Amino acid sequence: MAAFLKLEDSPMFQKQVCSLESMADELKNRCQVLTEGSRKYIAALGEAYNADNSFAESLEAFGCGHDDPLSASIGGPIMSKFISAFRELASYKELLFSQVEHVLVDRLMHFTTVDLQDAKESRQRFDKATNGYSQAREKFMSLKKNTPGDVVAVLEEDLENSKSAFERTRFNLVNSLMNIEAKKKYEFLESISAIMDGHLRYFKLGYELLSQLEPFIHQVLTYAQQAKELANAEKNKLEKRIQEFRTQAEIDSLRASGNIEPSTSSGGIHVIGVNSDKNIEAIMQSFTNGEVQVIKQGYLLKRPSSLRGDWNRRFFVLDSQGTLYYYRNKGTEPMGSLHQYTGSAEHNSGVFSRFRANHNRSSSFNEETLGYHTIDLRISTIKMDAEDTDLRLCFRIISPLKTYTLQAENGADRMDWVNKITAVITSLFNYRIRQQHVENNDYSHSVSSNARSPNSLPPLGTDRVSNRAKPVSAVLREISGNDVCAECNAPEPDWASLNLGILLCIECSGVHRNLGVHVSKVRSLTLDVKVWESSIVELFRSLGNAYCNSVWEGSLQKNERVDESNAHGTSITKPCAKDPISHREKYINAKYVEKLLIVRDAVQPGVFPNSANIWQAVKADNLREVYRLIAISDTNIVNTTFDDVFTIELYHHVVDTQDSSLDSDKEERDPSSCPRIKDLNEPGNCLQGLLCTIAFLKGTTHWQSIY
């Protein structure tokens, strides 16, 4: 109100009115700009609200709104909680949209259309009243002195009325302008402050919502990182497997292409020994442990039963069960039809385990959903080529029930299929023969045990209660330490090193094979039945894994650190059953080839050398001491004679303490006379026929069975 200190109609008053009107016009222009911007802002808020809802709906359509394996595999049960959060954030944005619309835009529109318009209309009424007041004043002022009184009275009354209307419109204009002056000082501040308060509430509600969701977000991010690392590891494994597969395929192709085309007998049946693939025997043996492995698989063309039909491409699989089967190429069904997902979308602590289980289940492939047909190889034989077709690369599998005519893609593949199928057929046949041999041996053992005197012990491998023969594996596992593998402690070992006297698991037996027969000669406890004669089993019973490891792993059992220069500066640790083959190879090589873990006897003056001590241990019939001395000895005792070991002076030194029979038996027990020892490729290695040497020194006649 300070703008109008004097309300009289004067030039100063008119100037103030004009100034306020000019400011009102400028304010109107600015309000129009702000109104346009506010409308764009609320339009953007509306679009953001719609976008949030659309995004939530798209997420739900992507994975959360369906109960199927695909939804489970992409994390639908987890994302449902995020979808709810997006929708709640959209509701907060809707509230902000409403506040901006009502607090700012509506008030701006009211100020522009009501307050400023009222000032404009007041100005128009004031101008009209001013014009009427001027005309009435001019008429009244132009009267003459002789104007009749009644005319003067009328004009005077008209002047008074015009002045009264002028004053009324003048003050109405002042009130309108002052109303604008007053509102502009708080109207906009209130509106903008209310908008900021709306934003504060919007972000506060969003912060509270996301704060409650923060632990779950971090949990999901952690799980996603773990899943990413696992996926990368699986990807690397797959790439490695692909590379190994391609390399193995090339090796198999080269190996198969190097085979000579087999000749055909008069009967047309081609027979290939089981040695065509040395690994098939071990693979077939793995099935006895419940593990089924694929020996070979791939596509072959199969002629239908109808000779006029077209050849069909089928996928054949040959496994360690001795089963050959092939799949039909049925039309693929949608991925989602393979499984039914019935899980709910609760967000509890088990959501990740449920997601992982559903993901693994949905990503697995079930071969049982494919139709396949089995060929019984136990009653089948194989024949190269097909007499009734002029096509190349064909072979036939003949059984009493049906004949299968097959065609390979190349000659190497055909030879590989024929060799491996024939090897499996031979292995199945030999397995049955070994079964019968074991049953016959068990029966003969039980008969011989009944012939013993009542005071004598039952024979090796015989149950004293039921008087039934035990299998060799059960007998050998009763020896101290033989219940686990000598190298990795895997339970129930089924393989043995004949010259080292230890039992091994199938994985460690493979490493021992790679050492060479001059270091370790590996045989099966169940398949190589002819090896396990009573003399050999007696040798094993005298040793056992526990004692043998006390010799070969002496430093480990004494908790000494092995850090030799030839051990590459790293300590050697005993592997466990889950360790990779590379760790086993390093350990076994250091143990038996480099002998890094053996504790050697200190050399003392006046003490016999190991070669002489071995003969003394033989004299005392101390089998374990003979084993230990041969293992720790660096000298070659295989190609030595008694005279080489016991010199004239040494002989006179020990003649008083040794029996004269030692000299009389020296020619009979001379290891150099053993033809099998002489024929070994590397006579310098003391592990050549270790138990063979012990058995020969003891005078046993069954040492040949070790080989």
XYZ file of C-alpha atoms in Angstrom:
707
model
C 0.000 0.000 0.000
C 3.035 2.259 0.279
C 2.828 2.873 -3.453
C -0.214 5.117 -2.958
C 0.633 7.469 -0.099
C -1.720 10.071 -1.576
C -4.955 8.941 -3.122
C -5.905 12.252 -4.723
C -6.218 12.161 -8.476
C -2.980 13.750 -9.572
C -0.232 13.270 -12.122
C 1.811 11.407 -9.482
C -1.118 9.093 -8.860
C -1.553 8.517 -12.574
C 2.169 7.768 -12.904
C 2.034 5.186 -10.137
C -0.947 3.499 -11.750
C 0.834 3.364 -15.083
C 3.934 1.942 -13.444
C 1.980 -0.815 -11.689
C 0.121 -1.620 -14.878
C 3.410 -1.917 -16.757
C 4.750 -4.316 -14.126
C 1.514 -6.322 -14.290
C 1.892 -6.656 -18.057
C 5.501 -7.832 -17.672
C 4.447 -10.264 -14.965
C 1.755 -11.632 -17.208
C 4.260 -12.369 -19.947
C 6.543 -14.148 -17.498
C 3.631 -16.127 -16.069
C 2.790 -17.328 -19.542
C 6.370 -18.569 -20.032
C 6.326 -20.307 -16.638
C 2.936 -21.822 -17.347
C 4.155 -23.253 -20.623
C 7.218 -24.726 -18.915
C 5.116 -26.140 -16.082
C 2.795 -27.834 -18.523
C 5.759 -29.439 -20.272
C 7.090 -30.573 -16.911
C 3.866 -32.207 -15.823
C 3.606 -33.763 -19.284
C 7.082 -35.215 -18.741
C 6.047 -36.470 -15.306
C 3.019 -38.108 -16.848
C 5.174 -39.747 -19.502
C 7.645 -40.911 -16.841
C 4.781 -42.384 -14.841
C 3.511 -44.193 -17.915
C 7.079 -45.281 -18.778
C 7.591 -46.730 -15.304
C 4.392 -48.698 -15.576
C 5.262 -49.831 -19.089
C 8.716 -50.928 -17.932
C 7.231 -52.866 -15.027
C 4.729 -54.506 -17.363
C 7.498 -55.406 -19.829
C 9.557 -56.948 -17.003
C 6.560 -58.944 -15.913
C 5.945 -60.097 -19.469
C 9.657 -60.908 -19.799
C 9.957 -63.345 -16.941
C 7.988 -62.767 -13.808
C 4.478 -63.298 -15.022
C 4.939 -66.854 -16.292
C 5.409 -70.153 -14.487
C 7.722 -71.848 -16.964
C 11.366 -72.970 -17.156
C 12.399 -69.945 -19.212
C 11.104 -67.587 -16.528
C 13.013 -69.556 -13.908
C 16.234 -69.557 -15.927
C 16.312 -65.755 -16.355
C 15.495 -64.988 -12.727
C 11.759 -64.344 -12.879
C 11.125 -65.273 -9.213
C 13.804 -62.769 -8.183
C 12.760 -59.932 -10.512
C 9.172 -59.975 -9.276
C 10.261 -58.061 -6.196
C 11.924 -55.423 -8.373
C 8.785 -55.135 -10.484
C 6.729 -54.352 -7.377
C 9.272 -51.678 -6.436
C 9.078 -50.075 -9.898
C 5.298 -49.908 -9.664
C 5.460 -48.345 -6.223
C 7.964 -45.774 -7.474
C 5.543 -45.041 -10.326
C 2.796 -44.356 -7.776
C 5.106 -41.874 -6.029
C 5.695 -40.184 -9.369
C 1.951 -39.991 -9.920
C 1.610 -38.167 -6.592
C 4.365 -35.724 -7.607
C 2.600 -35.186 -10.923
C -0.629 -34.304 -9.088
C 1.123 -31.856 -6.757
C 2.891 -30.025 -9.581
C -0.334 -29.806 -11.528
C -2.478 -28.419 -8.706
C 0.045 -26.358 -6.778
C 1.853 -24.695 -9.650
C -0.034 -24.905 -12.924
C -3.508 -24.340 -11.521
C -2.362 -21.401 -9.383
C -0.499 -19.871 -12.320
C -3.589 -20.210 -14.476
C -5.743 -18.622 -11.771
C -3.311 -15.727 -11.334
C -3.157 -15.146 -15.095
C -6.828 -15.582 -15.938
C -8.371 -14.037 -12.808
C -6.065 -11.574 -11.070
C -4.279 -10.108 -14.070
C -7.467 -10.165 -16.126
C -9.315 -8.342 -13.350
C -6.693 -5.588 -13.436
C -7.067 -5.353 -17.188
C -10.872 -5.077 -16.970
C -10.584 -2.545 -14.137
C -8.389 -0.459 -16.393
C -10.976 -0.611 -19.160
C -13.770 0.491 -16.787
C -11.535 3.249 -15.425
C -10.822 4.539 -18.929
C -14.510 4.572 -19.751
C -15.388 6.382 -16.527
C -12.569 8.878 -17.140
C -13.915 9.603 -20.603
C -17.477 10.118 -19.269
C -16.184 12.296 -16.461
C -14.263 14.448 -18.936
C -17.293 14.920 -21.199
C -19.582 15.818 -18.284
C -16.996 18.233 -16.964
C -16.584 19.912 -20.358
C -20.355 20.308 -20.750
C -20.710 21.772 -17.321
C -17.749 24.076 -17.741
C -19.040 25.401 -21.105
C -22.309 26.759 -19.653
C -23.024 30.500 -20.082
C -24.089 32.825 -17.380
C -27.558 33.147 -18.793
C -28.055 29.338 -18.916
C -31.323 28.436 -17.287
C -31.059 27.027 -13.838
C -32.733 23.757 -14.584
C -30.217 23.014 -17.343
C -27.371 23.885 -15.008
C -28.841 21.600 -12.348
C -29.088 18.685 -14.775
C -25.537 19.078 -16.011
C -24.255 19.499 -12.475
C -25.942 16.300 -11.393
C -24.535 14.536 -14.412
C -21.076 15.804 -13.507
C -21.415 14.550 -9.962
C -22.483 11.120 -11.163
C -19.617 10.952 -13.640
C -17.132 11.965 -10.982
C -18.527 9.386 -8.602
C -18.167 6.641 -11.258
C -14.657 7.878 -12.010
C -13.616 7.673 -8.379
C -15.134 4.230 -7.985
C -13.371 2.782 -11.022
C -10.153 4.522 -10.028
C -10.072 2.818 -6.659
C -11.149 -0.497 -8.188
C -8.122 -0.281 -10.462
C -5.928 0.543 -7.505
C -7.266 -2.478 -5.611
C -6.695 -4.774 -8.579
C -3.151 -3.542 -9.053
C -2.394 -3.763 -5.368
C -3.856 -7.280 -5.293
C -1.324 -8.240 -7.996
C 1.429 -6.475 -6.083
C 0.560 -8.368 -2.956
C 0.182 -11.815 -4.549
C 3.388 -11.647 -6.520
C 5.295 -11.454 -3.238
C 4.100 -14.859 -1.897
C 2.114 -16.671 -4.585
C 5.100 -17.913 -6.556
C 7.211 -18.683 -3.511
C 4.428 -20.797 -2.062
C 3.950 -22.669 -5.322
C 7.628 -23.405 -5.933
C 8.151 -24.345 -2.284
C 5.192 -26.701 -2.455
C 6.677 -28.292 -5.576
C 10.033 -28.756 -3.875
C 8.264 -30.269 -0.887
C 6.515 -32.635 -3.280
C 9.877 -33.601 -4.742
C 11.246 -34.063 -1.246
C 8.415 -36.425 -0.373
C 8.842 -38.233 -3.681
C 12.531 -38.860 -3.195
C 12.087 -39.596 0.501
C 9.495 -42.257 -0.190
C 11.697 -43.653 -2.950
C 14.719 -43.648 -0.662
C 12.835 -45.464 2.083
C 11.586 -48.016 -0.406
C 15.011 -48.607 -1.920
C 16.675 -48.628 1.512
C 14.423 -51.498 2.536
C 15.249 -53.162 -0.765
C 18.994 -52.485 -0.532
C 20.009 -55.767 1.227
C 18.075 -57.745 -1.336
C 19.667 -55.737 -4.171
C 23.166 -56.484 -2.871
C 22.229 -60.114 -2.402
C 21.043 -60.331 -5.996
C 24.163 -58.550 -7.266
C 26.373 -60.957 -5.321
C 24.479 -63.916 -6.672
C 24.639 -62.509 -10.199
C 28.414 -62.074 -9.866
C 28.764 -65.651 -8.668
C 26.560 -66.830 -11.507
C 28.699 -64.818 -13.935
C 31.898 -66.369 -12.632
C 30.333 -69.810 -12.778
C 29.094 -69.176 -16.306
C 32.553 -67.991 -17.370
C 34.102 -71.076 -15.790
C 31.607 -73.306 -17.567
C 32.289 -71.438 -20.793
C 36.029 -71.960 -20.374
C 35.460 -75.625 -19.591
C 33.306 -75.930 -22.671
C 35.955 -74.269 -24.824
C 38.563 -76.586 -23.353
C 36.350 -79.597 -23.931
C 35.726 -78.473 -27.509
C 39.454 -78.142 -28.078
C 40.109 -81.524 -26.461
C 37.300 -83.056 -28.465
C 38.646 -81.679 -31.737
C 42.172 -82.786 -30.865
C 40.989 -86.240 -29.849
C 38.891 -86.480 -33.005
C 41.942 -85.659 -35.108
C 44.040 -88.189 -33.198
C 41.364 -90.848 -33.574
C 41.068 -90.045 -37.243
C 44.823 -90.316 -37.758
C 44.982 -93.456 -35.661
C 42.099 -95.028 -37.516
C 43.429 -93.990 -40.920
C 46.743 -95.642 -40.053
C 45.110 -99.032 -39.570
C 45.519 -101.628 -42.301
C 42.342 -102.675 -44.010
C 41.500 -106.011 -42.368
C 41.352 -109.187 -44.308
C 38.209 -111.253 -44.427
C 38.107 -114.942 -43.649
C 36.254 -117.459 -45.740
C 33.246 -117.053 -43.519
C 33.213 -113.315 -44.059
C 33.599 -112.579 -40.346
C 36.377 -110.160 -39.401
C 37.773 -110.629 -35.899
C 39.761 -107.904 -34.165
C 41.361 -108.497 -30.795
C 40.573 -106.425 -27.775
C 44.058 -104.886 -28.007
C 42.775 -102.735 -30.900
C 41.869 -100.250 -28.204
C 43.778 -100.723 -24.943
C 41.517 -98.378 -23.002
C 38.288 -100.259 -23.691
C 39.025 -102.853 -20.996
C 39.438 -100.150 -18.354
C 36.355 -98.319 -19.632
C 34.314 -101.509 -19.463
C 35.599 -102.087 -15.930
C 34.370 -98.632 -14.848
C 30.794 -99.789 -15.332
C 31.194 -102.189 -12.394
C 31.610 -99.109 -10.186
C 28.307 -97.675 -11.400
C 29.906 -95.286 -13.889
C 28.746 -95.431 -17.490
C 31.113 -93.966 -20.068
C 30.715 -93.449 -23.787
C 33.262 -95.406 -25.820
C 32.240 -93.953 -29.184
C 29.342 -92.020 -30.613
C 28.499 -90.438 -33.943
C 26.292 -90.545 -37.020
C 25.999 -93.556 -39.304
C 23.749 -94.243 -42.261
C 21.403 -97.142 -41.569
C 19.617 -99.071 -44.254
C 15.960 -99.729 -43.388
C 14.467 -103.191 -43.221
C 12.831 -102.556 -46.556
C 15.559 -102.757 -49.164
C 13.750 -100.211 -51.302
C 13.665 -97.573 -48.609
C 16.086 -94.691 -48.322
C 19.084 -94.855 -45.994
C 18.454 -93.000 -42.743
C 21.017 -91.028 -40.768
C 21.013 -92.162 -37.142
C 23.084 -91.192 -34.107
C 24.768 -94.296 -32.617
C 26.229 -94.583 -29.099
C 28.513 -97.359 -27.797
C 28.919 -97.273 -23.996
C 30.831 -99.119 -21.278
C 27.830 -101.341 -20.506
C 28.503 -103.051 -23.807
C 25.340 -101.511 -25.247
C 25.011 -100.106 -28.761
C 21.924 -97.987 -29.376
C 20.813 -95.308 -31.816
C 18.412 -92.367 -31.727
C 15.762 -91.404 -34.201
C 15.798 -87.818 -35.445
C 12.386 -86.713 -34.214
C 11.130 -83.187 -34.651
C 12.292 -80.906 -31.879
C 9.682 -79.670 -29.460
C 9.657 -76.223 -27.893
C 12.062 -75.949 -25.011
C 9.382 -75.042 -22.551
C 7.433 -78.218 -23.229
C 10.152 -80.418 -21.792
C 9.469 -79.409 -18.209
C 6.676 -78.172 -16.041
C 7.420 -75.349 -13.639
C 5.048 -75.084 -10.735
C 7.046 -72.881 -8.385
C 5.475 -69.816 -6.801
C 6.945 -66.325 -6.644
C 7.504 -65.952 -2.911
C 10.489 -63.818 -1.982
C 12.003 -65.721 0.901
C 15.495 -66.848 1.821
C 15.231 -69.857 -0.458
C 14.505 -67.888 -3.608
C 18.066 -68.239 -4.885
C 18.293 -71.990 -4.280
C 14.901 -72.438 -5.902
C 15.968 -70.254 -8.823
C 19.214 -72.204 -9.219
C 17.431 -75.566 -9.072
C 14.832 -74.486 -11.610
C 17.521 -73.002 -13.828
C 19.577 -76.185 -13.761
C 16.491 -78.256 -14.393
C 15.354 -76.103 -17.281
C 18.797 -76.025 -18.879
C 19.338 -79.778 -18.681
C 18.657 -82.075 -21.580
C 16.866 -85.303 -20.979
C 17.947 -87.998 -23.420
C 15.056 -90.174 -22.297
C 12.717 -87.864 -24.164
C 14.273 -89.137 -27.403
C 13.284 -92.451 -28.874
C 16.167 -94.907 -29.160
C 16.672 -98.548 -30.148
C 19.190 -100.932 -28.604
C 21.364 -103.537 -30.351
C 22.363 -106.464 -28.130
C 26.082 -106.999 -28.772
C 26.283 -110.074 -26.541
C 24.666 -112.156 -29.278
C 26.070 -110.222 -32.215
C 29.061 -110.306 -34.496
C 30.386 -107.828 -37.017
C 31.187 -108.211 -40.708
C 32.999 -105.832 -42.998
C 31.251 -104.657 -46.181
C 27.824 -105.785 -47.321
C 27.543 -108.376 -50.061
C 24.188 -107.183 -51.348
C 25.165 -103.526 -51.879
C 27.769 -101.864 -54.061
C 28.166 -98.898 -51.704
C 31.507 -98.192 -50.067
C 32.325 -97.928 -46.342
C 29.618 -100.360 -45.232
C 29.664 -102.940 -42.455
C 27.075 -105.150 -40.836
C 26.171 -106.100 -37.291
C 24.635 -109.572 -37.385
C 22.505 -110.985 -34.583
C 19.985 -113.840 -34.499
C 17.179 -111.290 -34.363
C 18.175 -108.775 -36.991
C 20.971 -107.664 -39.302
C 21.942 -103.993 -39.310
C 23.631 -102.642 -42.422
C 25.495 -99.434 -41.638
C 27.609 -97.009 -43.628
C 30.275 -94.664 -42.248
C 31.234 -91.291 -43.658
C 34.880 -92.265 -44.288
C 37.189 -95.222 -44.075
C 38.840 -94.179 -40.817
C 35.479 -93.810 -39.103
C 34.367 -97.219 -40.322
C 37.544 -98.857 -39.027
C 37.160 -97.129 -35.669
C 33.548 -98.276 -35.326
C 34.397 -101.847 -36.332
C 37.421 -102.042 -34.013
C 35.620 -100.688 -30.965
C 32.443 -102.699 -31.458
C 34.532 -105.841 -31.896
C 36.598 -104.983 -28.813
C 33.434 -104.547 -26.753
C 32.049 -107.862 -27.995
C 35.342 -109.563 -27.092
C 35.408 -107.875 -23.676
C 31.862 -109.035 -22.945
C 32.850 -112.562 -23.944
C 36.054 -112.522 -21.866
C 34.224 -111.118 -18.869
C 31.911 -114.103 -18.854
C 34.883 -116.470 -19.100
C 36.569 -114.713 -16.168
C 33.378 -114.952 -14.159
C 33.331 -118.693 -14.667
C 37.030 -118.923 -13.826
C 36.524 -117.071 -10.555
C 33.598 -119.298 -9.649
C 35.705 -122.395 -10.390
C 38.617 -121.063 -8.315
C 36.280 -120.283 -5.426
C 34.956 -123.797 -5.561
C 38.458 -125.346 -5.649
C 39.554 -123.192 -2.693
C 36.580 -124.284 -0.665
C 37.296 -127.943 -1.447
C 40.955 -127.632 -0.470
C 40.009 -125.892 2.779
C 37.841 -128.841 3.774
C 40.825 -131.164 3.306
C 42.922 -129.318 5.890
C 43.437 -130.638 9.383
C 41.276 -129.200 12.159
C 44.288 -127.520 13.753
C 45.434 -125.777 10.576
C 44.343 -122.333 9.504
C 41.887 -121.956 6.616
C 43.433 -121.130 3.237
C 43.910 -117.593 2.051
C 40.675 -115.956 0.980
C 38.435 -118.307 2.946
C 35.813 -117.203 5.436
C 36.377 -119.152 8.665
C 32.716 -119.072 9.577
C 30.987 -119.997 6.357
C 34.066 -121.745 4.867
C 33.401 -120.040 1.533
C 36.175 -118.616 -0.627
C 36.454 -114.850 -0.627
C 37.360 -112.893 -3.772
C 40.945 -111.687 -4.036
C 39.877 -108.050 -3.676
C 38.209 -108.746 -0.321
C 41.248 -110.663 0.947
C 43.758 -108.011 -0.063
C 41.675 -105.164 1.364
C 41.845 -106.760 4.810
C 45.596 -106.071 4.875
C 46.694 -103.017 6.830
C 46.192 -99.878 4.737
C 44.725 -101.718 1.742
C 41.208 -100.474 2.349
C 42.201 -97.228 0.613
C 44.395 -96.310 -2.353
C 48.098 -96.104 -1.517
C 48.416 -92.759 -3.323
C 45.210 -90.737 -2.769
C 43.320 -92.679 -0.038
C 40.348 -93.342 -2.311
C 38.212 -96.137 -0.751
C 37.981 -99.709 -2.067
C 40.860 -99.792 -4.588
C 40.387 -102.326 -7.409
C 43.850 -102.207 -8.986
C 47.320 -103.239 -7.825
C 50.976 -102.681 -8.674
C 52.395 -106.181 -8.752
C 56.045 -105.272 -8.340
C 55.405 -102.603 -5.674
C 52.919 -104.637 -3.618
C 50.326 -101.857 -3.246
C 46.633 -101.408 -4.066
C 45.484 -98.462 -6.206
C 42.321 -96.767 -7.370
C 41.569 -96.685 -11.098
C 42.751 -93.058 -11.500
C 46.122 -93.652 -9.810
C 46.518 -96.945 -11.691
C 46.469 -94.942 -14.924
C 49.314 -92.768 -13.641
C 51.265 -95.889 -12.662
C 50.814 -97.300 -16.164
C 52.420 -94.182 -17.608
C 55.520 -94.765 -15.456
C 56.302 -97.898 -17.478
C 56.393 -101.563 -16.514
C 60.012 -101.187 -15.337
C 58.671 -98.992 -12.503
C 55.130 -100.255 -11.863
C 53.225 -103.154 -13.379
C 49.485 -102.588 -12.930
C 46.903 -105.359 -12.825
C 43.218 -105.549 -11.889
C 42.000 -107.345 -8.770
C 38.850 -108.519 -10.547
C 39.743 -108.928 -14.215
C 43.267 -110.368 -14.158
C 42.279 -113.476 -12.228
C 45.154 -115.658 -13.421
C 47.717 -113.359 -11.810
C 46.500 -113.827 -8.253
C 48.029 -117.136 -7.338
C 48.530 -118.011 -3.703
C 52.263 -117.147 -3.692
C 51.602 -113.657 -5.030
C 48.803 -113.045 -2.564
C 51.093 -114.226 0.258
C 53.670 -111.643 -0.811
C 50.990 -108.916 -0.741
C 49.804 -110.085 2.672
C 53.315 -109.694 4.019
C 53.422 -106.050 2.957
C 50.294 -103.921 2.568
C 49.851 -100.242 1.722
C 50.629 -99.125 5.261
C 54.088 -100.696 5.325
C 54.945 -99.874 1.701
C 54.060 -96.213 2.256
C 56.212 -96.188 5.388
C 59.122 -96.955 3.039
C 58.233 -94.791 0.031
C 56.741 -91.901 2.080
C 59.087 -92.006 5.057
C 59.819 -88.295 5.057
C 56.112 -87.368 4.839
C 55.194 -89.662 7.722
C 57.953 -88.074 9.801
C 56.522 -84.623 8.974
C 59.689 -83.623 7.163
C 59.556 -81.022 4.424
C 60.659 -82.280 1.005
C 62.307 -79.477 -0.869
C 64.896 -80.950 -3.225
C 66.451 -79.239 -6.187
C 64.892 -81.742 -8.529
C 61.525 -81.084 -6.942
C 61.491 -77.598 -8.496
C 61.816 -75.936 -5.114
C 58.300 -76.777 -3.954
C 57.163 -79.092 -1.184
C 55.546 -82.375 -2.145
C 52.145 -83.115 -0.630
C 50.153 -86.319 -0.749
C 47.140 -86.032 -3.068
C 43.565 -86.804 -2.092
C 40.825 -88.545 -4.063
C 39.490 -85.260 -5.484
C 42.820 -83.875 -6.695
C 43.466 -83.596 -10.453
C 45.580 -86.080 -12.384
C 48.420 -83.559 -12.740
C 48.908 -83.473 -8.956
C 48.881 -87.283 -8.780
C 51.413 -87.554 -11.625
C 53.805 -85.129 -9.932
C 53.509 -86.902 -6.609
C 53.809 -90.486 -7.915
C 56.770 -89.601 -10.134
C 58.561 -87.977 -7.196
C 57.700 -90.946 -4.974
C 58.814 -93.875 -7.129
C 61.009 -92.521 -9.941
C 62.911 -89.741 -8.171
C 62.583 -91.346 -4.707
C 62.327 -87.947 -3.000
C 60.270 -89.182 -0.056
C 62.412 -92.149 1.019
C 64.378 -91.920 4.295
C 67.725 -93.556 3.606
C 69.903 -95.272 6.180
C 72.916 -93.292 7.293
C 76.171 -94.746 5.997
C 78.352 -95.882 8.908
C 81.843 -97.368 8.783
C 82.041 -101.077 9.354
C 78.419 -101.649 8.325
C 77.571 -103.918 5.394
C 76.337 -102.232 2.215
C 72.710 -102.594 1.214
C 73.477 -105.332 -1.306
C 74.960 -107.462 1.459
C 72.162 -106.564 3.866
C 69.624 -107.770 1.319
C 71.222 -111.233 1.315
C 71.241 -111.225 5.105
C 67.539 -110.281 5.164
C 66.855 -113.133 2.742
C 68.757 -115.467 5.025
C 66.622 -114.307 7.971
C 63.441 -114.645 5.853
C 62.593 -111.002 6.655
C 60.467 -110.105 3.619
C 59.698 -106.539 4.726
C 63.382 -105.766 5.276
C 64.228 -107.161 1.839
C 61.524 -104.902 0.345
C 62.811 -101.841 2.211
C 66.465 -102.416 1.320
C 65.690 -102.924 -2.366
C 63.577 -99.747 -2.392
C 66.184 -97.506 -0.719
C 69.146 -99.016 -2.539
C 70.839 -96.994 -5.281
C 72.938 -99.927 -6.404
C 71.821 -102.450 -9.002
C 71.305 -105.831 -7.359
C 69.548 -107.450 -10.305
C 72.611 -108.215 -12.398
C 74.917 -109.074 -9.484
C 75.984 -112.433 -8.147
C 76.722 -113.589 -4.656
C 80.450 -113.310 -5.311
C 79.990 -109.716 -6.526
C 78.295 -108.753 -3.280
C 80.310 -110.775 -0.809
C 83.975 -110.258 -1.549
C 86.592 -112.590 -0.106
C 87.186 -110.337 2.893
C 83.473 -109.761 3.460
C 82.796 -113.447 3.168
C 85.378 -114.281 5.898
C 83.780 -111.569 8.029
C 80.298 -113.011 7.865
C 81.053 -116.724 7.528
C 80.929 -117.198 11.281
C 77.490 -115.636 11.557
C 75.836 -117.088 8.482
C 74.739 -120.605 7.793
C 76.773 -122.586 5.314
C 73.621 -123.196 3.305
C 73.760 -119.628 2.067
C 76.825 -120.460 0.008
C 75.348 -123.702 -1.225
C 72.195 -121.931 -2.417
C 73.903 -118.977 -4.049
C 73.733 -120.391 -7.544
C 70.093 -121.382 -7.116
C 69.073 -117.950 -5.764
C 71.233 -115.781 -8.011
C 68.915 -113.074 -9.479
C 71.173 -112.687 -12.481
C 70.145 -116.129 -13.622
C 66.505 -115.055 -13.897
C 65.785 -114.806 -17.643
C 62.877 -112.384 -17.178
C 65.064 -110.002 -15.183
C 67.767 -110.207 -17.831
C 65.286 -109.363 -20.544
C 64.049 -106.138 -18.910
C 64.704 -103.045 -20.968
C 66.342 -100.977 -18.236
C 68.398 -103.180 -15.934
C 69.737 -100.178 -14.076
C 66.462 -99.453 -12.339
C 66.147 -101.235 -9.006
C 62.353 -101.298 -9.281
C 62.488 -103.810 -12.137
C 60.534 -106.747 -10.836
C 60.899 -105.728 -7.186
C 58.573 -108.392 -5.849
C 59.832 -110.738 -8.551
C 63.344 -110.372 -7.165
C 62.090 -110.918 -3.622
C 60.175 -113.994 -4.635
C 63.152 -115.356 -6.551
C 65.531 -114.740 -3.661
C 63.150 -116.637 -1.407
C 63.192 -119.551 -3.822
C 59.558 -119.409 -4.884
C 58.662 -121.018 -8.183
C 55.763 -118.706 -8.988
C 57.604 -115.482 -9.739
C 56.648 -115.623 -13.409
C 53.021 -114.828 -12.599
C 54.000 -111.308 -11.581
C 54.625 -110.607 -15.240
